[in-house]
Short mmCIF file of C-alpha atoms in Angstrom, two decimals:
data_model
loop_
_atom_site.label_atom_id
_atom_site.label_comp_id
_atom_site.label_asym_id
_atom_site.label_seq_id
_atom_site.Cartn_x
_atom_site.Cartn_y
_atom_site.Cartn_z
CA MET Q 38 7.50 46.88 48.41
CA HIS Q 39 8.81 43.96 46.42
CA VAL Q 40 11.72 41.89 47.66
CA HIS Q 41 12.63 38.82 45.64
CA PRO Q 42 11.81 35.83 47.88
CA ARG Q 43 14.85 33.88 46.65
CA SER Q 44 17.85 36.18 46.75
CA VAL Q 45 21.50 35.62 47.65
CA SER Q 46 22.48 39.22 46.92
CA HIS Q 47 23.59 39.68 50.55
CA LYS Q 48 26.43 37.26 49.81
CA VAL Q 49 27.85 39.19 46.84
CA PHE Q 50 31.40 40.49 47.28
CA GLU Q 51 33.86 42.43 45.17
CA VAL Q 52 36.33 40.27 43.22
CA TRP Q 53 38.43 42.72 41.21
CA ARG Q 54 38.71 46.34 40.16
CA SER Q 55 40.95 47.76 37.47
CA PRO Q 56 41.16 51.51 38.18
CA ASP Q 57 39.32 53.66 35.61
CA ARG Q 58 38.64 50.60 33.44
CA PHE Q 59 35.71 48.41 32.43
CA THR Q 60 36.14 44.80 33.55
CA LYS Q 61 33.86 42.51 31.58
CA ASN Q 62 32.79 38.94 30.88
CA PRO Q 63 34.66 36.78 33.42
CA ASP Q 64 34.99 33.01 33.02
CA MET Q 65 36.45 30.61 35.55
CA VAL Q 66 37.94 27.12 36.02
CA GLN Q 67 39.49 25.18 38.91
CA LEU Q 68 42.80 23.36 38.52
CA PRO Q 69 43.48 19.93 40.08
CA SER Q 70 45.60 21.73 42.69
CA GLY Q 71 42.52 23.63 43.83
CA ARG Q 72 43.71 26.96 42.41
CA LEU Q 73 41.03 28.99 40.63
CA LEU Q 74 41.74 30.80 37.38
CA LEU Q 75 39.58 33.54 35.92
CA VAL Q 76 39.87 35.31 32.57
CA TYR Q 77 38.24 38.65 31.82
CA SER Q 78 38.56 41.48 29.32
CA ASP Q 79 40.12 44.62 30.80
CA THR Q 80 38.96 47.42 28.52
CA ASP Q 81 38.40 51.16 28.37
CA GLN Q 82 34.59 50.75 28.16
CA HIS Q 83 31.93 48.12 27.44
CA TRP Q 84 32.39 48.44 23.68
CA ALA Q 85 36.10 49.20 23.56
CA GLN Q 86 37.33 52.25 21.69
CA GLU Q 87 41.02 52.10 22.62
CA THR Q 88 42.70 49.20 24.42
CA GLN Q 89 41.87 45.75 25.74
CA VAL Q 90 43.85 43.26 27.77
CA LEU Q 91 42.81 39.62 28.17
CA THR Q 92 43.69 39.14 31.83
CA VAL Q 93 44.02 35.94 33.86
CA LEU Q 94 43.55 36.15 37.64
CA ALA Q 95 44.27 33.40 40.18
CA SER Q 96 42.90 32.61 43.63
CA ASP Q 97 44.13 30.11 46.21
CA ASP Q 98 41.36 30.71 48.78
CA GLU Q 99 38.21 29.69 46.86
CA GLY Q 100 37.70 33.09 45.29
CA LEU Q 101 37.91 35.36 48.31
CA THR Q 102 41.09 37.09 47.09
CA TRP Q 103 42.67 37.23 43.64
CA PHE Q 104 45.98 38.20 42.06
CA LYS Q 105 46.98 38.86 38.48
CA LEU Q 106 48.71 35.88 36.88
CA ALA Q 107 49.05 36.54 33.14
CA GLU Q 108 47.98 38.51 30.07
CA PRO Q 109 47.38 36.06 27.19
CA GLY Q 110 46.44 38.74 24.63
CA ARG Q 111 46.11 42.47 23.94
CA ALA Q 112 44.44 44.71 21.38
CA ASP Q 113 44.94 48.40 20.63
CA LEU Q 114 42.31 49.80 18.30
CA ARG Q 115 44.34 52.98 17.94
CA ALA Q 116 47.12 50.92 16.35
CA GLY Q 117 44.73 49.15 13.96
CA ASP Q 118 44.03 45.99 15.99
CA GLU Q 119 40.57 44.45 15.92
CA ARG Q 120 38.39 44.73 18.98
CA LEU Q 121 38.37 41.74 21.35
CA VAL Q 122 34.92 40.91 22.71
CA THR Q 123 34.16 37.99 25.06
CA PRO Q 124 36.86 35.65 26.40
CA ARG Q 125 36.02 32.13 27.59
CA LEU Q 126 38.35 29.89 29.62
CA SER Q 127 38.43 26.09 29.53
CA LEU Q 128 40.38 23.35 31.27
CA LEU Q 129 40.43 20.43 28.86
CA ARG Q 130 40.57 16.73 29.68
CA ASP Q 131 44.24 16.52 28.65
CA GLY Q 132 45.23 19.25 31.14
CA ARG Q 133 45.61 22.10 28.66
CA LEU Q 134 44.06 25.50 29.33
CA VAL Q 135 42.60 27.54 26.48
CA VAL Q 136 41.27 31.08 26.26
CA LEU Q 137 38.92 31.52 23.31
CA CYS Q 138 37.92 35.04 22.30
CA ASP Q 139 36.07 36.57 19.37
CA HIS Q 140 36.81 39.80 17.56
CA ASP Q 141 34.74 42.76 16.40
CA ASP Q 142 31.16 41.55 15.81
CA TYR Q 143 30.67 43.41 12.53
CA GLY Q 144 33.58 41.72 10.79
CA HIS Q 145 32.70 38.13 11.67
CA PHE Q 146 28.96 37.79 12.29
CA HIS Q 147 27.94 36.58 8.80
CA GLN Q 148 28.44 33.14 7.32
CA THR Q 149 30.35 34.68 4.38
CA GLN Q 150 32.83 36.48 6.65
CA PRO Q 151 36.10 35.00 7.93
CA SER Q 152 36.56 33.54 11.39
CA GLY Q 153 37.46 35.99 14.15
CA ASN Q 154 37.70 33.43 16.94
CA TRP Q 155 41.24 33.18 18.30
CA ALA Q 156 42.69 30.82 20.89
CA TRP Q 157 45.54 31.11 23.37
CA TRP Q 158 46.92 27.94 24.98
CA SER Q 159 48.72 27.12 28.25
CA ARG Q 160 50.34 23.88 29.46
CA ASP Q 161 51.69 25.17 32.78
CA GLY Q 162 48.56 26.10 34.73
CA GLY Q 163 48.15 29.51 33.14
CA GLU Q 164 51.61 30.89 33.91
CA THR Q 165 52.55 31.26 30.23
CA TRP Q 166 50.47 31.28 27.04
CA THR Q 167 51.08 30.66 23.34
CA GLY Q 168 49.10 32.12 20.47
CA PRO Q 169 47.02 33.56 19.16
CA GLN Q 170 45.78 30.74 16.97
CA VAL Q 171 43.23 31.76 14.33
CA THR Q 172 40.96 28.77 14.81
CA GLY Q 173 38.68 28.98 11.79
CA ILE Q 174 35.63 28.58 14.05
CA GLU Q 175 32.75 30.44 12.38
CA GLY Q 176 30.54 33.09 13.94
CA PHE Q 177 31.02 35.18 17.05
CA GLU Q 178 30.38 35.25 20.83
CA PRO Q 179 31.65 31.67 21.21
CA ASP Q 180 30.90 29.52 24.25
CA ARG Q 181 33.59 27.63 26.16
CA MET Q 182 35.66 25.02 24.36
CA MET Q 183 34.47 21.66 25.69
CA ASP Q 184 35.37 17.98 25.61
CA LEU Q 185 32.57 15.89 24.15
CA PRO Q 186 31.95 12.34 25.41
CA ASP Q 187 33.21 10.91 22.10
CA GLY Q 188 36.63 12.56 22.47
CA ARG Q 189 36.17 15.51 20.12
CA LEU Q 190 36.40 19.17 21.13
CA ALA Q 191 33.37 21.38 20.59
CA VAL Q 192 32.55 25.10 20.52
CA CYS Q 193 29.16 26.71 20.05
CA SER Q 194 28.83 30.14 18.45
CA HIS Q 195 26.25 31.99 16.41
CA MET Q 196 26.17 33.70 13.04
CA MET Q 197 23.77 35.20 10.54
CA LEU Q 198 22.74 32.91 7.67
CA THR Q 199 22.43 34.36 4.18
CA GLU Q 200 19.10 32.76 3.30
CA SER Q 201 17.14 33.75 6.39
CA GLN Q 202 19.05 36.90 7.41
CA CYS Q 203 18.63 35.58 10.93
CA TYR Q 204 20.92 34.18 13.60
CA ALA Q 205 21.64 30.49 14.00
CA ASP Q 206 23.49 28.77 16.81
CA ILE Q 207 26.08 26.42 15.33
CA LEU Q 208 28.28 23.64 16.74
CA SER Q 209 31.90 23.47 15.57
CA CYS Q 210 34.11 20.47 16.31
CA SER Q 211 37.75 19.44 16.19
CA ASP Q 212 39.04 15.89 15.76
CA ASP Q 213 42.70 16.78 16.31
CA GLY Q 214 42.79 18.46 19.70
CA GLY Q 215 41.90 21.94 18.49
CA GLN Q 216 44.36 22.33 15.59
CA THR Q 217 41.61 22.44 12.94
CA TRP Q 218 37.86 23.00 13.16
CA TYR Q 219 34.77 22.36 11.06
CA ARG Q 220 31.08 23.20 11.32
CA HIS Q 221 29.40 20.06 12.62
CA ALA Q 222 25.76 21.19 12.70
CA ILE Q 223 23.29 24.05 12.89
CA ALA Q 224 21.86 23.49 16.34
CA ALA Q 225 19.15 26.17 16.63
CA HIS Q 226 17.58 28.14 13.79
CA ASP Q 227 14.03 28.77 12.57
CA GLY Q 228 14.26 32.01 10.59
CA TYR Q 229 12.23 34.00 13.12
CA HIS Q 230 13.85 33.82 16.54
CA ARG Q 231 17.25 35.41 16.96
CA PHE Q 232 18.99 32.47 18.62
CA CYS Q 233 22.44 33.41 19.89
CA GLU Q 234 24.98 33.02 22.71
CA GLY Q 235 24.29 29.33 23.16
CA GLY Q 236 25.66 27.59 26.25
CA LEU Q 237 26.50 23.91 25.70
CA ILE Q 238 25.81 21.42 28.51
CA VAL Q 239 26.88 17.78 28.58
CA LEU Q 240 24.09 15.89 30.33
CA ASP Q 241 24.29 12.38 31.71
CA GLY Q 242 25.30 9.80 29.15
CA ASP Q 243 26.04 11.19 25.70
CA GLU Q 244 23.15 13.67 25.56
CA LEU Q 245 23.90 17.33 24.84
CA ALA Q 246 21.77 20.37 25.58
CA LEU Q 247 22.20 23.88 24.20
CA VAL Q 248 20.52 26.74 26.07
CA VAL Q 249 20.30 29.85 23.89
CA ARG Q 250 19.57 33.53 24.26
CA GLU Q 251 16.71 34.91 22.15
CA ASN Q 252 17.74 38.36 21.03
CA HIS Q 253 14.39 39.98 20.29
CA SER Q 254 13.84 39.94 24.05
CA GLY Q 255 10.64 41.92 24.80
CA GLY Q 256 9.03 38.93 26.52
CA ILE Q 257 10.45 36.11 24.40
CA PRO Q 258 12.19 33.53 26.64
CA SER Q 259 15.38 31.55 26.29
CA TYR Q 260 15.19 28.29 24.32
CA VAL Q 261 16.78 24.86 24.52
CA VAL Q 262 17.64 22.16 21.98
CA PHE Q 263 18.88 18.61 22.64
CA SER Q 264 21.08 16.16 20.75
CA ARG Q 265 21.40 12.44 21.37
CA ASP Q 266 23.82 11.68 18.54
CA GLY Q 267 26.89 13.70 19.42
CA GLY Q 268 25.57 16.98 18.05
CA ARG Q 269 24.82 15.82 14.50
CA SER Q 270 21.07 16.46 14.83
CA TRP Q 271 19.07 18.59 17.24
CA THR Q 272 15.50 18.77 18.47
CA THR Q 273 13.11 21.59 17.62
CA PRO Q 274 13.82 24.62 19.85
CA ALA Q 275 11.61 24.63 22.94
CA PRO Q 276 10.98 27.63 25.22
CA LEU Q 277 12.27 27.70 28.78
CA PRO Q 278 10.66 29.33 31.85
CA PHE Q 279 13.30 32.08 32.00
CA ALA Q 280 14.74 34.73 29.69
CA PHE Q 281 18.51 35.01 30.14
CA HIS Q 282 21.08 36.76 28.03
CA ARG Q 283 24.36 34.85 27.78
CA PRO Q 284 22.99 31.74 29.52
CA TYR Q 285 25.75 29.82 31.29
CA GLY Q 286 24.78 26.32 32.30
CA LYS Q 287 26.32 23.12 33.64
CA LEU Q 288 25.26 19.87 35.23
CA LEU Q 289 25.41 19.87 39.02
CA ARG Q 290 26.67 16.85 40.93
CA ASP Q 291 23.12 16.12 42.13
CA GLY Q 292 21.95 15.73 38.50
CA ARG Q 293 20.14 19.04 38.15
CA VAL Q 294 21.15 21.78 35.72
CA MET Q 295 21.95 25.31 36.84
CA VAL Q 296 21.81 28.21 34.38
CA THR Q 297 22.79 31.80 35.15
CA GLY Q 298 22.47 34.92 33.04
CA ARG Q 299 21.25 38.46 32.62
CA HIS Q 300 17.54 38.37 33.45
CA VAL Q 301 15.50 40.43 30.96
CA ASN Q 302 11.91 39.41 31.67
CA GLY Q 303 11.48 40.50 35.27
CA GLY Q 304 13.67 41.99 37.97
CA LEU Q 305 16.85 43.39 36.46
CA GLY Q 306 20.11 41.76 37.47
CA THR Q 307 21.77 38.37 37.15
CA TYR Q 308 19.66 35.38 38.17
CA ALA Q 309 19.94 31.61 38.36
CA TRP Q 310 17.55 28.82 37.42
CA VAL Q 311 18.00 25.27 38.73
CA GLY Q 312 16.00 22.30 37.51
CA ASP Q 313 15.52 19.50 35.00
CA LEU Q 314 15.99 20.84 31.47
CA ARG Q 315 14.28 17.88 29.85
CA ALA Q 316 11.23 18.08 32.10
CA GLU Q 317 10.78 21.85 31.85
CA ALA Q 318 11.55 22.35 28.16
CA GLY Q 319 8.36 23.82 26.72
CA THR Q 320 7.29 25.36 30.04
CA TYR Q 321 6.19 28.98 29.92
CA ALA Q 322 6.53 31.47 32.78
CA LEU Q 323 5.13 34.98 32.71
CA GLY Q 324 7.61 37.83 33.24
CA GLY Q 325 7.32 39.73 36.49
CA PRO Q 326 7.84 43.42 37.27
CA ARG Q 327 11.36 44.67 36.65
CA ILE Q 328 11.81 47.03 39.61
CA GLU Q 329 10.21 47.78 42.99
CA HIS Q 330 6.44 47.52 43.00
CA ASP Q 331 3.48 47.26 45.34
CA ALA Q 332 1.32 44.25 44.49
CA LYS Q 333 -0.51 41.82 46.74
CA LEU Q 334 -3.44 39.43 46.70
CA GLU Q 335 -6.42 40.91 48.48
CA GLY Q 336 -9.54 38.75 48.59
CA ASP Q 337 -10.34 37.63 45.05
CA ALA Q 338 -8.14 40.25 43.36
CA LEU Q 339 -4.57 41.34 42.76
CA LEU Q 340 -4.22 44.86 44.18
CA ILE Q 341 -1.61 47.05 42.48
CA THR Q 342 -0.87 50.34 44.21
CA ASN Q 343 0.84 52.94 42.03
CA GLY Q 344 3.50 55.31 43.26
CA PRO Q 345 6.66 57.21 42.29
CA ASP Q 346 9.57 54.90 41.43
CA LEU Q 347 7.19 51.90 41.35
CA GLU Q 348 6.45 49.87 38.25
CA CYS Q 349 4.22 46.82 38.37
CA ARG Q 350 3.65 45.35 34.92
CA TYR Q 351 3.59 41.70 33.89
CA THR Q 352 4.95 40.60 30.51
CA LEU Q 353 3.43 38.01 28.18
CA LEU Q 354 4.77 36.30 25.06
CA PRO Q 355 4.22 38.72 22.15
CA PRO Q 356 2.29 37.85 19.00
CA GLU Q 357 4.38 36.70 16.06
CA SER Q 358 3.39 39.64 13.85
CA SER Q 359 0.54 41.95 12.92
CA ARG Q 360 -1.13 38.99 11.18
CA SER Q 361 -1.57 37.11 14.45
CA GLU Q 362 -5.07 36.73 15.85
CA VAL Q 363 -5.23 37.89 19.46
CA TYR Q 364 -7.73 38.02 22.30
CA PHE Q 365 -6.47 39.80 25.43
CA GLN Q 366 -8.93 40.25 28.28
CA ALA Q 367 -8.88 41.38 31.90
CA GLU Q 368 -11.50 41.78 34.60
CA LEU Q 369 -10.53 44.77 36.70
CA ARG Q 370 -11.51 48.00 38.38
CA VAL Q 371 -9.48 51.12 39.15
CA GLU Q 372 -9.56 54.13 41.43
CA GLY Q 373 -7.59 57.37 41.27
CA PRO Q 374 -7.71 60.94 40.00
CA ALA Q 375 -10.21 61.53 37.18
CA ASP Q 376 -8.74 61.69 33.68
CA GLN Q 377 -5.47 60.00 34.72
CA ALA Q 378 -4.57 56.51 33.50
CA VAL Q 379 -4.11 54.03 36.34
CA ALA Q 380 -3.79 50.70 34.49
CA LEU Q 381 -2.97 49.43 31.02
CA LEU Q 382 -3.01 46.54 28.59
CA SER Q 383 -0.38 46.70 25.85
CA LEU Q 384 -0.07 44.55 22.75
CA THR Q 385 3.15 44.39 20.73
CA HIS Q 386 3.26 44.29 16.89
CA ILE Q 387 -0.44 45.00 16.48
CA GLY Q 388 -1.26 48.69 16.51
CA ILE Q 389 -3.55 51.37 15.14
CA GLY Q 390 -0.96 53.62 13.55
CA PRO Q 391 2.13 52.76 15.65
CA ARG Q 392 3.38 49.20 15.81
CA SER Q 393 1.90 48.55 19.26
CA THR Q 394 -1.41 49.09 21.01
CA VAL Q 395 -1.42 50.56 24.50
CA LEU Q 396 -4.87 50.65 26.09
CA ARG Q 397 -4.83 53.08 29.01
CA ILE Q 398 -7.50 52.79 31.67
CA ALA Q 399 -8.60 55.73 33.86
CA PRO Q 400 -11.44 55.80 36.41
CA ASN Q 401 -13.71 57.54 33.87
CA TRP Q 402 -12.41 56.47 30.43
CA ILE Q 403 -10.36 54.08 28.32
CA ALA Q 404 -8.19 55.24 25.43
CA ILE Q 405 -5.78 54.24 22.70
CA GLY Q 406 -4.02 57.44 21.73
CA ASP Q 407 -3.59 60.83 23.34
CA ARG Q 408 -6.20 63.03 21.65
CA VAL Q 409 -9.28 64.08 23.60
CA ASP Q 410 -11.57 62.30 21.13
CA ASP Q 411 -9.61 59.08 21.69
CA HIS Q 412 -11.06 58.87 25.21
CA LYS Q 413 -14.16 56.69 25.44
CA PRO Q 414 -16.23 57.44 28.57
CA VAL Q 415 -16.77 54.42 30.80
CA ASP Q 416 -17.04 53.99 34.55
CA MET Q 417 -14.09 51.80 35.50
CA THR Q 418 -14.51 52.16 39.27
CA GLY Q 419 -16.55 48.96 39.29
CA TYR Q 420 -15.40 45.63 37.90
CA ARG Q 421 -15.48 45.50 34.09
CA ARG Q 422 -14.33 43.00 31.49
CA VAL Q 423 -12.02 44.84 29.13
CA ALA Q 424 -10.88 43.03 25.99
CA ILE Q 425 -8.61 43.77 23.03
CA SER Q 426 -9.18 41.57 19.98
CA HIS Q 427 -7.54 41.47 16.58
CA ARG Q 428 -8.22 39.43 13.48
CA GLY Q 429 -7.25 40.10 9.88
CA GLY Q 430 -6.55 43.79 10.37
CA LEU Q 431 -9.57 44.68 12.53
CA LEU Q 432 -8.68 45.68 16.06
CA GLN Q 433 -11.47 46.20 18.58
CA VAL Q 434 -11.66 47.15 22.24
CA ALA Q 435 -14.76 46.10 24.14
CA VAL Q 436 -15.98 46.70 27.69
CA ASP Q 437 -18.44 44.11 29.02
CA GLY Q 438 -18.96 42.96 25.44
CA GLN Q 439 -19.70 46.40 23.98
CA VAL Q 440 -17.20 47.55 21.33
CA LEU Q 441 -16.02 51.08 22.14
CA ILE Q 442 -12.88 51.40 19.99
CA GLN Q 443 -12.18 50.10 16.49
CA GLY Q 444 -9.24 50.55 14.17
CA ARG Q 445 -7.37 49.09 11.23
CA VAL Q 446 -4.07 47.25 11.52
CA HIS Q 447 -1.92 47.04 8.40
CA TRP Q 448 0.43 44.16 7.67
CA ASP Q 449 3.91 44.73 9.06
CA ASN Q 450 6.47 42.01 8.42
CA SER Q 451 8.87 43.26 11.08
CA ALA Q 452 10.12 40.42 13.29
CA GLY Q 453 9.75 42.37 16.51
CA VAL Q 454 10.92 45.00 18.91
CA GLN Q 455 14.24 44.49 20.62
CA ASP Q 456 13.88 45.36 24.28
CA PHE Q 457 16.81 44.12 26.35
CA HIS Q 458 15.89 45.34 29.80
CA GLY Q 459 12.84 47.49 30.11
CA GLY Q 460 9.18 47.38 30.85
CA ASP Q 461 8.27 49.92 28.16
CA PRO Q 462 4.64 49.15 27.22
CA MET Q 463 5.39 50.16 23.63
CA SER Q 464 7.77 47.23 23.29
CA ARG Q 465 6.10 44.54 25.41
CA THR Q 466 2.79 42.72 25.67
CA GLN Q 467 1.88 43.61 29.25
CA PHE Q 468 -0.78 44.33 31.82
CA GLY Q 469 -0.59 46.30 35.04
CA GLN Q 470 0.30 49.73 36.32
CA ALA Q 471 0.13 53.03 34.43
CA GLY Q 472 1.20 56.30 36.02
CA GLU Q 473 2.18 57.11 39.59
CA GLN Q 474 -1.21 57.52 41.23
CA GLY Q 475 -4.21 55.33 41.93
CA ARG Q 476 -4.88 51.65 42.50
CA SER Q 477 -6.15 48.79 40.37
CA TRP Q 478 -7.78 45.47 41.29
CA TRP Q 479 -7.39 42.56 38.85
CA ARG Q 480 -9.56 39.47 39.17
CA SER Q 481 -8.40 37.65 36.06
CA VAL Q 482 -6.36 37.99 32.87
CA GLY Q 483 -6.66 35.83 29.77
CA TYR Q 484 -4.56 35.88 26.61
CA ARG Q 485 -4.81 33.81 23.41
CA VAL Q 486 -2.70 34.10 20.24
CA HIS Q 487 -3.08 32.27 16.94
CA ASN Q 488 0.09 32.79 14.87
CA ARG Q 489 0.69 32.20 11.18
CA THR Q 490 3.89 30.14 11.54
CA LEU Q 491 4.86 29.97 15.22
CA SER Q 492 2.98 27.82 17.70
CA ASP Q 493 -0.25 29.15 19.16
CA PHE Q 494 -0.14 30.36 22.73
CA ALA Q 495 -2.63 30.72 25.56
CA TRP Q 496 -2.30 31.88 29.17
CA PHE Q 497 -4.90 32.40 31.89
CA TRP Q 498 -4.64 33.59 35.48
CA ARG Q 499 -7.14 34.41 38.19
CA ALA Q 500 -6.46 35.84 41.62
CA ALA Q 501 -8.91 33.45 43.31
CA ASP Q 502 -6.39 30.63 42.75
CA GLY Q 503 -4.16 32.27 45.35
CA GLN Q 504 -0.96 32.90 43.38
CA LEU Q 505 0.58 36.06 42.00
CA PRO Q 506 0.86 36.16 38.18
CA ASP Q 507 4.65 35.75 38.37
CA HIS Q 508 4.55 32.92 40.90
CA TYR Q 509 7.00 30.75 38.95
CA GLN Q 510 9.67 33.44 38.78
CA ARG Q 511 9.20 34.34 42.43
CA THR Q 512 9.60 30.77 43.62
CA ARG Q 513 12.00 29.26 41.09
CA LEU Q 514 14.42 31.98 39.98
CA ILE Q 515 17.23 32.97 42.31
CA GLN Q 516 18.35 36.59 42.33
CA ILE Q 517 22.14 36.63 42.63
CA HIS Q 518 22.72 40.33 42.32
CA PRO Q 519 20.15 42.98 41.38
CA ASN Q 520 21.00 45.96 39.19
CA ARG Q 521 17.99 48.16 38.58
CA PRO Q 522 17.69 51.51 36.76
CA GLU Q 523 18.33 54.49 39.01
CA PRO Q 524 17.84 58.20 38.25
CA ASN Q 525 21.03 59.95 37.19
CA LYS Q 526 23.01 56.70 37.20
CA PRO Q 527 24.43 54.57 34.36
CA TRP Q 528 22.03 52.10 32.77
CA PRO Q 529 22.46 48.63 34.34
CA ASP Q 530 25.19 46.53 32.75
CA HIS Q 531 25.94 42.98 33.92
CA GLY Q 532 25.13 39.37 33.21
CA TYR Q 533 27.97 37.57 31.38
CA SER Q 534 28.51 35.22 34.26
CA SER Q 535 30.40 32.04 35.12
CA TRP Q 536 30.28 29.56 38.01
CA LEU Q 537 31.60 26.23 39.21
CA GLU Q 538 31.05 23.74 42.00
CA LEU Q 539 34.15 23.94 44.17
CA ALA Q 540 36.19 20.76 44.45
CA GLY Q 541 36.18 19.21 47.87
CA ARG Q 542 33.16 21.20 49.03
CA ASP Q 543 29.71 19.70 49.51
CA GLY Q 544 27.90 21.43 46.69
CA ARG Q 545 29.21 24.95 47.33
CA ILE Q 546 29.25 27.05 44.16
CA LEU Q 547 31.43 30.04 43.33
CA PHE Q 548 29.74 32.49 40.95
CA VAL Q 549 31.40 35.46 39.19
CA ASP Q 550 30.05 38.25 37.01
CA TYR Q 551 30.76 41.83 36.01
CA THR Q 552 28.54 44.75 37.06
CA ASN Q 553 28.46 48.53 36.84
CA LEU Q 554 26.36 48.85 40.00
CA GLY Q 555 27.73 51.84 41.89
CA ASP Q 556 30.36 52.63 39.26
CA PRO Q 557 30.83 55.85 37.27
CA GLN Q 558 29.56 56.02 33.71
CA GLY Q 559 31.48 53.62 31.45
CA LYS Q 560 33.19 51.67 34.25
CA SER Q 561 32.54 48.30 35.94
CA HIS Q 562 34.05 45.76 38.30
CA LEU Q 563 33.94 42.01 38.93
CA VAL Q 564 31.79 40.49 41.67
CA GLY Q 565 31.54 37.03 43.20
CA CYS Q 566 29.11 35.05 45.32
CA HIS Q 567 29.36 31.77 47.24
CA ILE Q 568 26.08 29.93 46.69
CA ASP Q 569 25.38 27.16 49.20
CA PRO Q 570 23.28 24.03 48.56
CA GLU Q 571 20.41 25.37 50.66
CA ASP Q 572 20.25 28.47 48.43
CA ILE Q 573 19.29 26.34 45.44
CA ALA Q 574 17.27 23.65 47.21
#
């Protein structure tokens, strides 16, 4: 069974519980005295229906124990207040603390709607707070308020633009210490990707980086943009080798960048990536299986063994749309019960009838669709080259060069399937396991996409090279705490994380997050983890 080779989940400990409540979206700073402060939203459920309390906790023992210090703000929806969403906590260069929090997404997401981002301020280490201040910062889900190298304050948020009807990450700035704000630049926007929840990082010198969530998910990774002129202009968005929701990144003392977030293109839970953002911008990494699976290299093949509660499928970058040209090929063989699918290739956006194509492979047939006449007899117990191709509306499936299935694909201008967590083959471009019985051997997989407007993409893997398809994720991503789907349990909820390198410690990092792992439906708690330098070496 699969165990993530780089995991610190054994170090995770409980930080805080609020009885019968949902504790969400913690953020943390360390004061010059060494005291830690943490803000979170104490609410009745993930998407509050009744009450919320912005709560500040404090710790004097590096996060091992916490006590309640203050309540900067409250909201009661029953009394007509707007819903509070995601608080962020900052310690500014001048010693002030600020909690920044957005309000109900639907009232403030569009560029024509008013600002819903409010701020609460403290000058006495978080003991007392003033506010709220209606900042005027546009958009929603703001990042931390940060000091820029040039002395201004900055906040990143995202909003929908009228012209494109798509999200853009924007940078807002203040020249007067946070009293007034203005939109400084659109940092990430291309009219296709749903860029949101950007995390701003001040790199060495005056360079800025913004790591953003891509909200189609379904195999699309996180992106990064850079600015070398104080945020006035930004580079073209470049993909990153991870797919995190709410990416939270900072520069480590050793010069590397660490980013944490909700991992949505592989094992479910909150993960960390550590590396050089500049060097790895534009790097692609295939998404690994999301839950337990049985996969190993055996000779010149990847052997996947199916079983109950196992799911071994690998996720590729989806085509841009049904007008993309695609060639998706695998050399494989399968064994198992006759007339039962053992393996699959799935292709998002391009489908005969539905919006996706799922090619199921049994020992004695291949099929797209569930009718008896959809099954095309072929002996798949020996190695075969199976290929799905699409160009200009003609979709074909061939085995060893012989076309067995053909169909028409109509133009669909939909921008994609939103798939936050899962490995559903109807919403991802994947290859791997189908069903609970049988085995499949994969020698190679190749995938090419020619898009109309997005960049072309190609990926090739063969088992003879001695690495699993998800080698990058297995060796470079660090699993902080897993949270996988379980029968008869709440769907996993986690991933709005925060962390900091502890002052006076040699590279030790304190990480915090919320999770519903082990909690009743609609409830959650806060967790922490001390990550040591050797964990991220």
